Amino acid sequence: MLPPLKLVKHGLRRTTETLAAELALAQPGTDMPDWTDLEWRLASAAAVAHGVSPLLCRFSTWQRPSWRRFLVDQRQHVIQRHERIAGLLRRIDAGARDAGLPMVALKGAALHALGLYVPGDRPMADVDLLVDEADADATARMLLALGYEESFAQWKHRVFKPSAGDGVAGLGEHRDTPINIELHTRIHERLPLDTVDITPAIRPRDARPGIHPYPSPGALMSHLLLHAAGNMCGRSLRLLHLNDIALLATRMRPDDWAVLWAGERPWWALPPLELVARYYAGAVPKNVLRRLRRDCPLLLRMAARRQTLTHVSCSNLWLHALPGVEWSRSLGEAGRCLKNRLRPTEESVKERADMIRTQVWLQGQSWVSLGHRRRLLTWLTRPVPRMDTLYVVRKALDAVVAG
């Protein structure tokens, strides 16, 4: 049985912010927090939700036995899962070469290829690939030949899952969790409704078949920042996203940062970089932040000054009626946000149905089966908790992590 949600809310905020400080400092000798048993359990939920359990295994100095066991177990699962992902990427590369398909392995795969993480550091939920629009169907056929089937498609990507194997319901990473593949033909985000597209900066300059790296560190940084911006807009940012950006920032030269301004002004890049600068002191050059503040709309710039990791992540327990409205760049876009919330588009309804069908954390939840009007009425009468957050909290409370 869940404890009072008010306690869960405060516990998630306290543990999330403490974990962020512990990971960002990455220095021995940090005092172990004086948490209650509930807060230690919520800390495990926050570590899982933010994707940082294996990193904390390396950097956290807290010697609570159950905490150490939990982190060590998570790291071992990520190490073994990384071996499976590396093998899958080799198979995809070979298949792409045979089929004459150039592609880019995105985000986590690219960060590992650069050596920013060692196997076991960084969990990867899936493999992301960017291909040319003209090659999308041929790439899909190649994935089918590798034992995959298409699960669903949405505006952002097509999702493929292994033909055999089911999800593993439990707390955190598991070696046997199926490795999905997300196939992209564009690198774009809706912030919150209008689309920002940076695909030209990410396309490989060399169109030979096989897996390519990003054209430059600046191109990878642009993608990480846009991805983080999209997650902030949807209140689903992870501490791992900030860690990715902070690590890459240490490798960046001034001309690498200039890639951000190669296309339209990157007004969306300030909020994630402000958070990185807040939690990882010295990681972001001050002149980059100053220039981005000039590009960022006033209301969003003001919001970015106040935001914390908890505020823009699943550690913020309550659902928001208008998530991401502060990213609107006009009254008209803000009005469309409100209209779409009151009357969802057909696309939104389909995306919701796909989520309910494919996401383990939504299975059997009464909230998601309610009609839209019932959900709106509930929002107006009481706070509504997030289903993804409650799922991981329940798993943490069920796990034997105390003592």
mmCIF file of C-alpha atoms in Angstrom:
data_model
loop_
_atom_site.group_PDB
_atom_site.id
_atom_site.type_symbol
_atom_site.label_atom_id
_atom_site.label_comp_id
_atom_site.label_asym_id
_atom_site.label_seq_id
_atom_site.Cartn_x
_atom_site.Cartn_y
_atom_site.Cartn_z
ATOM 1 C CA MET A 1 0.000 0.000 0.000
ATOM 2 C CA LEU A 2 1.297 3.448 -0.913
ATOM 3 C CA PRO A 3 2.075 5.942 1.846
ATOM 4 C CA PRO A 4 0.310 9.329 1.651
ATOM 5 C CA LEU A 5 1.122 10.920 -1.684
ATOM 6 C CA LYS A 6 2.161 14.141 0.036
ATOM 7 C CA LEU A 7 4.971 12.202 1.729
ATOM 8 C CA VAL A 8 5.908 10.602 -1.580
ATOM 9 C CA LYS A 9 6.016 14.002 -3.272
ATOM 10 C CA HIS A 10 8.302 15.572 -0.652
ATOM 11 C CA GLY A 11 10.462 12.443 -0.457
ATOM 12 C CA LEU A 12 10.988 12.356 -4.217
ATOM 13 C CA ARG A 13 11.979 15.996 -4.299
ATOM 14 C CA ARG A 14 14.416 15.644 -1.403
ATOM 15 C CA THR A 15 16.070 12.478 -2.688
ATOM 16 C CA THR A 16 16.215 13.621 -6.321
ATOM 17 C CA GLU A 17 17.997 16.848 -5.478
ATOM 18 C CA THR A 18 20.413 15.037 -3.138
ATOM 19 C CA LEU A 19 21.232 12.409 -5.773
ATOM 20 C CA ALA A 20 21.850 15.152 -8.333
ATOM 21 C CA ALA A 21 24.311 16.835 -5.993
ATOM 22 C CA GLU A 22 26.031 13.520 -5.205
ATOM 23 C CA LEU A 23 26.488 12.659 -8.875
ATOM 24 C CA ALA A 24 27.543 16.143 -9.949
ATOM 25 C CA LEU A 25 30.183 16.398 -7.209
ATOM 26 C CA ALA A 26 31.526 12.875 -7.868
ATOM 27 C CA GLN A 27 33.954 13.337 -4.981
ATOM 28 C CA PRO A 28 34.676 10.980 -2.078
ATOM 29 C CA GLY A 29 33.681 11.944 1.421
ATOM 30 C CA THR A 30 30.135 13.198 0.861
ATOM 31 C CA ASP A 31 28.140 12.635 4.043
ATOM 32 C CA MET A 32 25.490 9.945 3.828
ATOM 33 C CA PRO A 33 22.048 11.562 4.092
ATOM 34 C CA ASP A 34 19.960 11.049 7.200
ATOM 35 C CA TRP A 35 16.967 9.645 5.334
ATOM 36 C CA THR A 36 14.062 7.639 6.667
ATOM 37 C CA ASP A 37 13.487 4.114 5.398
ATOM 38 C CA LEU A 38 10.788 5.482 3.069
ATOM 39 C CA GLU A 39 13.193 8.079 1.672
ATOM 40 C CA TRP A 40 15.844 5.428 0.947
ATOM 41 C CA ARG A 41 13.248 3.487 -0.995
ATOM 42 C CA LEU A 42 12.200 6.647 -2.829
ATOM 43 C CA ALA A 43 15.875 7.338 -3.547
ATOM 44 C CA SER A 44 16.070 4.006 -5.361
ATOM 45 C CA ALA A 45 12.958 4.978 -7.330
ATOM 46 C CA ALA A 46 14.482 8.348 -8.231
ATOM 47 C CA ALA A 47 17.808 6.768 -9.236
ATOM 48 C CA VAL A 48 15.989 4.368 -11.556
ATOM 49 C CA ALA A 49 13.665 7.008 -13.002
ATOM 50 C CA HIS A 50 16.623 9.282 -13.740
ATOM 51 C CA GLY A 51 18.789 6.500 -15.189
ATOM 52 C CA VAL A 52 21.727 7.067 -12.840
ATOM 53 C CA SER A 53 21.874 3.940 -10.660
ATOM 54 C CA PRO A 54 24.970 2.529 -12.410
ATOM 55 C CA LEU A 55 26.760 5.893 -12.295
ATOM 56 C CA LEU A 56 25.978 6.234 -8.602
ATOM 57 C CA CYS A 57 27.497 2.786 -8.114
ATOM 58 C CA ARG A 58 30.804 4.303 -9.291
ATOM 59 C CA PHE A 59 30.590 7.689 -7.640
ATOM 60 C CA SER A 60 28.384 7.478 -4.548
ATOM 61 C CA THR A 61 30.353 6.918 -1.342
ATOM 62 C CA TRP A 62 27.347 6.114 0.836
ATOM 63 C CA GLN A 63 27.916 2.766 2.520
ATOM 64 C CA ARG A 64 24.395 1.782 3.519
ATOM 65 C CA PRO A 65 24.498 -1.975 2.729
ATOM 66 C CA SER A 66 21.124 -2.247 1.021
ATOM 67 C CA TRP A 67 21.856 0.867 -1.056
ATOM 68 C CA ARG A 68 25.189 -0.548 -2.200
ATOM 69 C CA ARG A 69 23.617 -3.893 -3.098
ATOM 70 C CA PHE A 70 20.947 -2.147 -5.129
ATOM 71 C CA LEU A 71 23.482 -0.029 -7.058
ATOM 72 C CA VAL A 72 25.867 -2.922 -7.696
ATOM 73 C CA ASP A 73 23.005 -5.076 -8.970
ATOM 74 C CA GLN A 74 21.848 -2.304 -11.311
ATOM 75 C CA ARG A 75 25.340 -1.799 -12.700
ATOM 76 C CA GLN A 76 25.743 -5.508 -13.415
ATOM 77 C CA HIS A 77 22.474 -5.559 -15.340
ATOM 78 C CA VAL A 78 23.553 -2.521 -17.386
ATOM 79 C CA ILE A 79 26.938 -4.103 -18.178
ATOM 80 C CA GLN A 80 25.279 -7.240 -19.508
ATOM 81 C CA ARG A 81 22.635 -5.276 -21.380
ATOM 82 C CA HIS A 82 25.374 -3.101 -22.927
ATOM 83 C CA GLU A 83 26.981 -6.235 -24.382
ATOM 84 C CA ARG A 84 23.673 -7.129 -26.030
ATOM 85 C CA ILE A 85 23.262 -3.584 -27.409
ATOM 86 C CA ALA A 86 26.829 -3.537 -28.755
ATOM 87 C CA GLY A 87 26.176 -6.840 -30.497
ATOM 88 C CA LEU A 88 22.924 -5.518 -31.968
ATOM 89 C CA LEU A 89 24.695 -2.396 -33.288
ATOM 90 C CA ARG A 90 27.296 -4.593 -35.006
ATOM 91 C CA ARG A 91 24.500 -6.582 -36.662
ATOM 92 C CA ILE A 92 22.732 -3.377 -37.744
ATOM 93 C CA ASP A 93 25.984 -1.976 -39.160
ATOM 94 C CA ALA A 94 26.620 -5.160 -41.135
ATOM 95 C CA GLY A 95 23.028 -5.229 -42.391
ATOM 96 C CA ALA A 96 23.184 -1.559 -43.381
ATOM 97 C CA ARG A 97 26.424 -2.102 -45.303
ATOM 98 C CA ASP A 98 24.942 -5.058 -47.156
ATOM 99 C CA ALA A 99 21.780 -3.091 -47.978
ATOM 100 C CA GLY A 100 23.627 0.108 -48.928
ATOM 101 C CA LEU A 101 22.025 2.167 -46.118
ATOM 102 C CA PRO A 102 23.890 5.019 -44.384
ATOM 103 C CA MET A 103 22.669 5.872 -40.883
ATOM 104 C CA VAL A 104 23.650 7.569 -37.630
ATOM 105 C CA ALA A 105 23.499 5.805 -34.250
ATOM 106 C CA LEU A 106 22.146 8.493 -31.950
ATOM 107 C CA LYS A 107 22.582 9.695 -28.341
ATOM 108 C CA GLY A 108 23.691 6.916 -25.990
ATOM 109 C CA ALA A 109 25.410 4.848 -28.685
ATOM 110 C CA ALA A 110 27.336 7.928 -29.834
ATOM 111 C CA LEU A 111 28.354 8.877 -26.289
ATOM 112 C CA HIS A 112 29.712 5.371 -25.710
ATOM 113 C CA ALA A 113 31.560 5.457 -29.047
ATOM 114 C CA LEU A 114 33.307 8.667 -27.947
ATOM 115 C CA GLY A 115 34.445 7.015 -24.723
ATOM 116 C CA LEU A 116 32.480 9.372 -22.477
ATOM 117 C CA TYR A 117 31.047 6.312 -20.737
ATOM 118 C CA VAL A 118 32.433 2.845 -20.120
ATOM 119 C CA PRO A 119 30.196 -0.231 -20.350
ATOM 120 C CA GLY A 120 27.969 -0.309 -17.292
ATOM 121 C CA ASP A 121 27.868 3.462 -16.735
ATOM 122 C CA ARG A 122 24.914 4.461 -18.857
ATOM 123 C CA PRO A 123 21.673 2.533 -19.384
ATOM 124 C CA MET A 124 20.136 2.621 -22.858
ATOM 125 C CA ALA A 125 16.416 1.973 -23.132
ATOM 126 C CA ASP A 126 16.653 1.435 -26.887
ATOM 127 C CA VAL A 127 18.757 2.026 -29.998
ATOM 128 C CA ASP A 128 18.026 5.216 -31.954
ATOM 129 C CA LEU A 129 18.881 5.405 -35.646
ATOM 130 C CA LEU A 130 18.666 8.295 -38.105
ATOM 131 C CA VAL A 131 18.195 7.429 -41.778
ATOM 132 C CA ASP A 132 17.220 9.369 -44.862
ATOM 133 C CA GLU A 133 13.497 9.488 -45.575
ATOM 134 C CA ALA A 134 14.083 7.673 -48.855
ATOM 135 C CA ASP A 135 15.815 4.827 -46.990
ATOM 136 C CA ALA A 136 13.239 4.403 -44.222
ATOM 137 C CA ASP A 137 11.297 1.507 -45.738
ATOM 138 C CA ALA A 138 14.465 -0.314 -46.797
ATOM 139 C CA THR A 139 15.817 0.120 -43.262
ATOM 140 C CA ALA A 140 12.554 -1.245 -41.860
ATOM 141 C CA ARG A 141 12.930 -4.323 -44.063
ATOM 142 C CA MET A 142 16.496 -4.765 -42.850
ATOM 143 C CA LEU A 143 15.283 -4.616 -39.221
ATOM 144 C CA LEU A 144 12.600 -7.186 -39.969
ATOM 145 C CA ALA A 145 15.328 -9.474 -41.311
ATOM 146 C CA LEU A 146 17.174 -9.029 -37.994
ATOM 147 C CA GLY A 147 14.185 -10.411 -36.097
ATOM 148 C CA TYR A 148 12.252 -7.213 -35.387
ATOM 149 C CA GLU A 149 8.662 -6.171 -36.019
ATOM 150 C CA GLU A 150 7.128 -2.713 -36.167
ATOM 151 C CA SER A 151 5.282 -1.878 -32.958
ATOM 152 C CA PHE A 152 3.883 1.576 -33.701
ATOM 153 C CA ALA A 153 4.648 4.851 -35.456
ATOM 154 C CA GLN A 154 4.213 8.455 -34.398
ATOM 155 C CA TRP A 155 5.245 11.872 -35.667
ATOM 156 C CA LYS A 156 8.731 11.576 -34.180
ATOM 157 C CA HIS A 157 9.812 8.033 -35.078
ATOM 158 C CA ARG A 158 8.842 4.442 -35.857
ATOM 159 C CA VAL A 159 9.331 1.904 -33.067
ATOM 160 C CA PHE A 160 10.479 -1.652 -33.715
ATOM 161 C CA LYS A 161 10.557 -4.384 -31.083
ATOM 162 C CA PRO A 162 12.038 -7.884 -31.108
ATOM 163 C CA SER A 163 9.636 -10.457 -32.498
ATOM 164 C CA ALA A 164 10.327 -12.650 -29.461
ATOM 165 C CA GLY A 165 10.592 -11.520 -25.843
ATOM 166 C CA ASP A 166 8.428 -9.574 -23.420
ATOM 167 C CA GLY A 167 9.147 -6.676 -21.109
ATOM 168 C CA VAL A 168 10.533 -7.374 -17.642
ATOM 169 C CA ALA A 169 8.407 -5.809 -14.899
ATOM 170 C CA GLY A 170 10.625 -4.828 -11.994
ATOM 171 C CA LEU A 171 12.642 -2.033 -10.424
ATOM 172 C CA GLY A 172 15.219 -0.559 -12.741
ATOM 173 C CA GLU A 173 17.437 -2.030 -15.400
ATOM 174 C CA HIS A 174 17.304 -5.702 -16.314
ATOM 175 C CA ARG A 175 19.656 -7.615 -18.595
ATOM 176 C CA ASP A 176 16.766 -9.391 -20.319
ATOM 177 C CA THR A 177 14.657 -6.349 -21.169
ATOM 178 C CA PRO A 178 14.008 -6.378 -24.945
ATOM 179 C CA ILE A 179 16.054 -3.838 -26.921
ATOM 180 C CA ASN A 180 13.707 -1.717 -29.008
ATOM 181 C CA ILE A 181 14.833 0.300 -32.014
ATOM 182 C CA GLU A 182 13.538 3.793 -32.781
ATOM 183 C CA LEU A 183 13.876 4.732 -36.424
ATOM 184 C CA HIS A 184 14.081 8.474 -37.149
ATOM 185 C CA THR A 185 14.075 10.307 -40.448
ATOM 186 C CA ARG A 186 14.145 13.742 -38.791
ATOM 187 C CA ILE A 187 15.672 15.110 -35.582
ATOM 188 C CA HIS A 188 12.968 17.410 -34.317
ATOM 189 C CA GLU A 189 10.949 18.297 -31.216
ATOM 190 C CA ARG A 190 7.672 20.056 -30.580
ATOM 191 C CA LEU A 191 8.240 22.921 -28.140
ATOM 192 C CA PRO A 192 5.415 22.731 -27.158
ATOM 193 C CA LEU A 193 3.524 22.605 -30.483
ATOM 194 C CA ASP A 194 5.708 24.309 -33.076
ATOM 195 C CA THR A 195 8.482 22.064 -34.358
ATOM 196 C CA VAL A 196 12.210 22.737 -34.083
ATOM 197 C CA ASP A 197 14.111 20.690 -36.688
ATOM 198 C CA ILE A 198 17.916 20.314 -36.654
ATOM 199 C CA THR A 199 18.182 17.357 -39.047
ATOM 200 C CA PRO A 200 20.632 19.027 -41.507
ATOM 201 C CA ALA A 201 23.186 19.405 -38.698
ATOM 202 C CA ILE A 202 22.961 15.693 -37.836
ATOM 203 C CA ARG A 203 23.030 14.099 -41.284
ATOM 204 C CA PRO A 204 26.345 12.371 -42.060
ATOM 205 C CA ARG A 205 28.510 14.197 -44.574
ATOM 206 C CA ASP A 206 29.821 10.875 -45.846
ATOM 207 C CA ALA A 207 26.891 8.881 -47.241
ATOM 208 C CA ARG A 208 28.666 5.513 -47.374
ATOM 209 C CA PRO A 209 26.578 2.559 -46.127
ATOM 210 C CA GLY A 210 26.782 1.605 -42.468
ATOM 211 C CA ILE A 211 26.656 3.369 -39.112
ATOM 212 C CA HIS A 212 28.199 6.844 -38.977
ATOM 213 C CA PRO A 213 29.110 9.081 -36.040
ATOM 214 C CA TYR A 214 27.684 12.574 -35.694
ATOM 215 C CA PRO A 215 29.409 15.069 -38.021
ATOM 216 C CA SER A 216 30.949 16.896 -35.035
ATOM 217 C CA PRO A 217 30.797 17.186 -31.236
ATOM 218 C CA GLY A 218 28.727 20.326 -31.769
ATOM 219 C CA ALA A 219 26.153 18.355 -33.770
ATOM 220 C CA LEU A 220 25.889 15.790 -30.971
ATOM 221 C CA MET A 221 25.548 18.578 -28.406
ATOM 222 C CA SER A 222 22.800 20.207 -30.481
ATOM 223 C CA HIS A 223 20.861 16.941 -30.468
ATOM 224 C CA LEU A 224 21.367 16.333 -26.740
ATOM 225 C CA LEU A 225 20.166 19.857 -25.963
ATOM 226 C CA LEU A 226 17.133 19.662 -28.235
ATOM 227 C CA HIS A 227 16.229 16.244 -26.803
ATOM 228 C CA ALA A 228 16.592 17.618 -23.269
ATOM 229 C CA ALA A 229 14.486 20.652 -24.209
ATOM 230 C CA GLY A 230 11.709 18.376 -25.452
ATOM 231 C CA ASN A 231 11.836 16.397 -22.225
ATOM 232 C CA MET A 232 11.799 19.550 -20.104
ATOM 233 C CA CYS A 233 8.791 20.745 -22.066
ATOM 234 C CA GLY A 234 7.006 17.473 -21.243
ATOM 235 C CA ARG A 235 8.232 17.355 -17.610
ATOM 236 C CA SER A 236 10.230 14.185 -18.304
ATOM 237 C CA LEU A 237 13.860 15.304 -18.102
ATOM 238 C CA ARG A 238 16.284 12.832 -16.498
ATOM 239 C CA LEU A 239 19.433 13.502 -14.496
ATOM 240 C CA LEU A 240 21.176 11.264 -17.035
ATOM 241 C CA HIS A 241 20.396 13.832 -19.745
ATOM 242 C CA LEU A 242 22.186 16.524 -17.743
ATOM 243 C CA ASN A 243 25.127 14.212 -17.112
ATOM 244 C CA ASP A 244 25.402 13.470 -20.860
ATOM 245 C CA ILE A 245 25.538 17.185 -21.653
ATOM 246 C CA ALA A 246 28.006 17.962 -18.856
ATOM 247 C CA LEU A 247 30.411 15.207 -19.965
ATOM 248 C CA LEU A 248 30.306 16.237 -23.611
ATOM 249 C CA ALA A 249 30.726 19.906 -22.666
ATOM 250 C CA THR A 250 34.135 19.082 -21.168
ATOM 251 C CA ARG A 251 35.277 17.944 -24.654
ATOM 252 C CA MET A 252 33.934 20.981 -26.512
ATOM 253 C CA ARG A 253 36.102 23.692 -28.062
ATOM 254 C CA PRO A 254 34.754 27.177 -28.887
ATOM 255 C CA ASP A 255 34.221 26.255 -32.541
ATOM 256 C CA ASP A 256 32.246 23.181 -31.442
ATOM 257 C CA TRP A 257 29.804 25.393 -29.555
ATOM 258 C CA ALA A 258 29.433 27.582 -32.653
ATOM 259 C CA VAL A 259 27.556 24.717 -34.364
ATOM 260 C CA LEU A 260 24.543 25.622 -32.212
ATOM 261 C CA TRP A 261 24.163 28.809 -34.245
ATOM 262 C CA ALA A 262 24.769 27.215 -37.659
ATOM 263 C CA GLY A 263 21.038 27.280 -38.454
ATOM 264 C CA GLU A 264 18.195 29.191 -36.856
ATOM 265 C CA ARG A 265 18.971 30.741 -33.473
ATOM 266 C CA PRO A 266 18.884 28.037 -30.782
ATOM 267 C CA TRP A 267 16.411 29.717 -28.416
ATOM 268 C CA TRP A 268 15.563 26.278 -26.968
ATOM 269 C CA ALA A 269 19.102 25.457 -25.808
ATOM 270 C CA LEU A 270 19.221 27.793 -22.803
ATOM 271 C CA PRO A 271 16.924 25.985 -20.303
ATOM 272 C CA PRO A 272 18.800 22.645 -20.399
ATOM 273 C CA LEU A 273 22.175 24.374 -20.266
ATOM 274 C CA GLU A 274 21.046 26.545 -17.340
ATOM 275 C CA LEU A 275 20.212 23.345 -15.452
ATOM 276 C CA VAL A 276 23.543 21.769 -16.354
ATOM 277 C CA ALA A 277 25.350 24.886 -15.149
ATOM 278 C CA ARG A 278 23.348 24.794 -11.903
ATOM 279 C CA TYR A 279 24.164 21.173 -11.061
ATOM 280 C CA TYR A 280 27.587 20.812 -12.759
ATOM 281 C CA ALA A 281 29.504 23.954 -11.825
ATOM 282 C CA GLY A 282 31.910 25.111 -14.508
ATOM 283 C CA ALA A 283 30.726 22.644 -17.156
ATOM 284 C CA VAL A 284 29.189 25.268 -19.459
ATOM 285 C CA PRO A 285 31.251 28.248 -20.689
ATOM 286 C CA LYS A 286 29.799 31.511 -19.392
ATOM 287 C CA ASN A 287 30.027 33.178 -22.792
ATOM 288 C CA VAL A 288 27.819 30.409 -24.263
ATOM 289 C CA LEU A 289 25.173 31.022 -21.592
ATOM 290 C CA ARG A 290 25.321 34.798 -22.154
ATOM 291 C CA ARG A 291 24.801 34.415 -25.884
ATOM 292 C CA LEU A 292 21.945 31.942 -25.440
ATOM 293 C CA ARG A 293 20.182 34.250 -22.979
ATOM 294 C CA ARG A 294 19.976 36.832 -25.776
ATOM 295 C CA ASP A 295 18.370 34.236 -28.052
ATOM 296 C CA CYS A 296 15.861 32.873 -25.546
ATOM 297 C CA PRO A 297 12.333 34.368 -25.262
ATOM 298 C CA LEU A 298 11.843 36.424 -22.091
ATOM 299 C CA LEU A 299 9.223 34.245 -20.361
ATOM 300 C CA LEU A 300 11.150 31.047 -21.004
ATOM 301 C CA ARG A 301 14.375 32.711 -19.893
ATOM 302 C CA MET A 302 12.723 33.764 -16.637
ATOM 303 C CA ALA A 303 11.312 30.263 -16.092
ATOM 304 C CA ALA A 304 14.727 28.703 -16.717
ATOM 305 C CA ARG A 305 16.239 30.730 -13.875
ATOM 306 C CA ARG A 306 13.900 29.144 -11.319
ATOM 307 C CA GLN A 307 13.640 25.574 -12.524
ATOM 308 C CA THR A 308 15.152 22.616 -10.716
ATOM 309 C CA LEU A 309 15.598 19.041 -11.888
ATOM 310 C CA THR A 310 12.600 17.988 -9.804
ATOM 311 C CA HIS A 311 10.409 20.659 -11.363
ATOM 312 C CA VAL A 312 10.944 19.441 -14.950
ATOM 313 C CA SER A 313 11.149 15.681 -14.378
ATOM 314 C CA CYS A 314 9.022 12.763 -13.270
ATOM 315 C CA SER A 315 10.204 13.462 -9.703
ATOM 316 C CA ASN A 316 7.533 16.162 -9.758
ATOM 317 C CA LEU A 317 4.705 13.843 -8.730
ATOM 318 C CA TRP A 318 1.650 15.753 -9.932
ATOM 319 C CA LEU A 319 0.442 15.895 -13.506
ATOM 320 C CA HIS A 320 0.295 19.399 -14.967
ATOM 321 C CA ALA A 321 -2.751 20.729 -16.760
ATOM 322 C CA LEU A 322 -0.644 22.597 -19.354
ATOM 323 C CA PRO A 323 2.849 21.077 -19.361
ATOM 324 C CA GLY A 324 5.358 23.113 -21.324
ATOM 325 C CA VAL A 325 3.160 26.137 -21.915
ATOM 326 C CA GLU A 326 6.090 28.370 -20.863
ATOM 327 C CA TRP A 327 7.854 27.229 -24.058
ATOM 328 C CA SER A 328 5.198 28.919 -26.215
ATOM 329 C CA ARG A 329 6.644 31.792 -28.223
ATOM 330 C CA SER A 330 3.318 33.508 -28.852
ATOM 331 C CA LEU A 331 -0.110 33.908 -27.308
ATOM 332 C CA GLY A 332 -1.474 32.013 -30.275
ATOM 333 C CA GLU A 333 0.671 28.956 -29.540
ATOM 334 C CA ALA A 334 -0.259 29.103 -25.851
ATOM 335 C CA GLY A 335 -3.925 29.248 -26.876
ATOM 336 C CA ARG A 336 -3.468 26.188 -29.084
ATOM 337 C CA CYS A 337 -1.902 24.366 -26.115
ATOM 338 C CA LEU A 338 -5.031 25.056 -24.087
ATOM 339 C CA LYS A 339 -7.312 24.055 -26.978
ATOM 340 C CA ASN A 340 -5.462 20.764 -27.518
ATOM 341 C CA ARG A 341 -5.671 20.008 -23.812
ATOM 342 C CA LEU A 342 -9.426 20.551 -23.803
ATOM 343 C CA ARG A 343 -9.993 18.783 -27.097
ATOM 344 C CA PRO A 344 -7.112 16.440 -28.069
ATOM 345 C CA THR A 345 -6.265 16.015 -31.728
ATOM 346 C CA GLU A 346 -6.735 12.650 -33.458
ATOM 347 C CA GLU A 347 -2.965 12.293 -33.441
ATOM 348 C CA SER A 348 -2.819 12.790 -29.673
ATOM 349 C CA VAL A 349 -5.586 10.238 -29.127
ATOM 350 C CA LYS A 350 -3.733 7.692 -31.254
ATOM 351 C CA GLU A 351 -0.442 8.340 -29.440
ATOM 352 C CA ARG A 352 -2.180 7.824 -26.118
ATOM 353 C CA ALA A 353 -3.684 4.540 -27.320
ATOM 354 C CA ASP A 354 -0.249 3.356 -28.500
ATOM 355 C CA MET A 355 1.257 4.249 -25.134
ATOM 356 C CA ILE A 356 -1.421 2.352 -23.212
ATOM 357 C CA ARG A 357 -0.897 -0.668 -25.461
ATOM 358 C CA THR A 358 2.904 -0.764 -25.365
ATOM 359 C CA GLN A 359 4.094 0.696 -22.025
ATOM 360 C CA VAL A 360 4.309 -1.686 -19.060
ATOM 361 C CA TRP A 361 3.847 1.089 -16.515
ATOM 362 C CA LEU A 362 0.395 1.933 -17.933
ATOM 363 C CA GLN A 363 -0.969 -1.599 -17.892
ATOM 364 C CA GLY A 364 -3.928 -2.089 -15.540
ATOM 365 C CA GLN A 365 -4.084 1.550 -14.407
ATOM 366 C CA SER A 366 -7.654 2.793 -14.002
ATOM 367 C CA TRP A 367 -6.701 6.422 -14.655
ATOM 368 C CA VAL A 368 -5.595 5.790 -18.217
ATOM 369 C CA SER A 369 -8.853 4.060 -19.123
ATOM 370 C CA LEU A 370 -10.998 7.044 -18.116
ATOM 371 C CA GLY A 371 -12.572 9.155 -20.823
ATOM 372 C CA HIS A 372 -11.035 12.553 -21.560
ATOM 373 C CA ARG A 373 -13.849 14.512 -19.896
ATOM 374 C CA ARG A 374 -13.542 12.419 -16.725
ATOM 375 C CA ARG A 375 -9.813 13.059 -16.616
ATOM 376 C CA LEU A 376 -10.350 16.802 -17.081
ATOM 377 C CA LEU A 377 -12.874 16.860 -14.243
ATOM 378 C CA THR A 378 -10.460 15.000 -11.990
ATOM 379 C CA TRP A 379 -7.673 17.486 -12.775
ATOM 380 C CA LEU A 380 -9.996 20.331 -11.752
ATOM 381 C CA THR A 381 -10.957 18.766 -8.416
ATOM 382 C CA ARG A 382 -7.769 17.234 -7.034
ATOM 383 C CA PRO A 383 -4.054 16.701 -7.774
ATOM 384 C CA VAL A 384 -3.459 13.710 -10.024
ATOM 385 C CA PRO A 385 -0.217 11.731 -9.709
ATOM 386 C CA ARG A 386 1.823 10.667 -12.705
ATOM 387 C CA MET A 387 1.418 7.012 -13.634
ATOM 388 C CA ASP A 388 5.067 6.562 -14.676
ATOM 389 C CA THR A 389 6.251 7.924 -11.338
ATOM 390 C CA LEU A 390 3.816 5.835 -9.315
ATOM 391 C CA TYR A 391 4.897 2.717 -11.197
ATOM 392 C CA VAL A 392 8.553 3.053 -10.219
ATOM 393 C CA VAL A 393 7.639 4.142 -6.665
ATOM 394 C CA ARG A 394 5.500 1.037 -6.211
ATOM 395 C CA LYS A 395 8.301 -1.177 -7.507
ATOM 396 C CA ALA A 396 10.764 0.490 -5.124
ATOM 397 C CA LEU A 397 8.439 0.023 -2.152
ATOM 398 C CA ASP A 398 7.963 -3.634 -3.066
ATOM 399 C CA ALA A 399 11.695 -4.289 -3.411
ATOM 400 C CA VAL A 400 13.813 -5.346 -0.466
ATOM 401 C CA VAL A 401 16.065 -2.321 -0.252
ATOM 402 C CA ALA A 402 15.688 -1.293 3.377
ATOM 403 C CA GLY A 403 17.827 -2.119 6.362
#
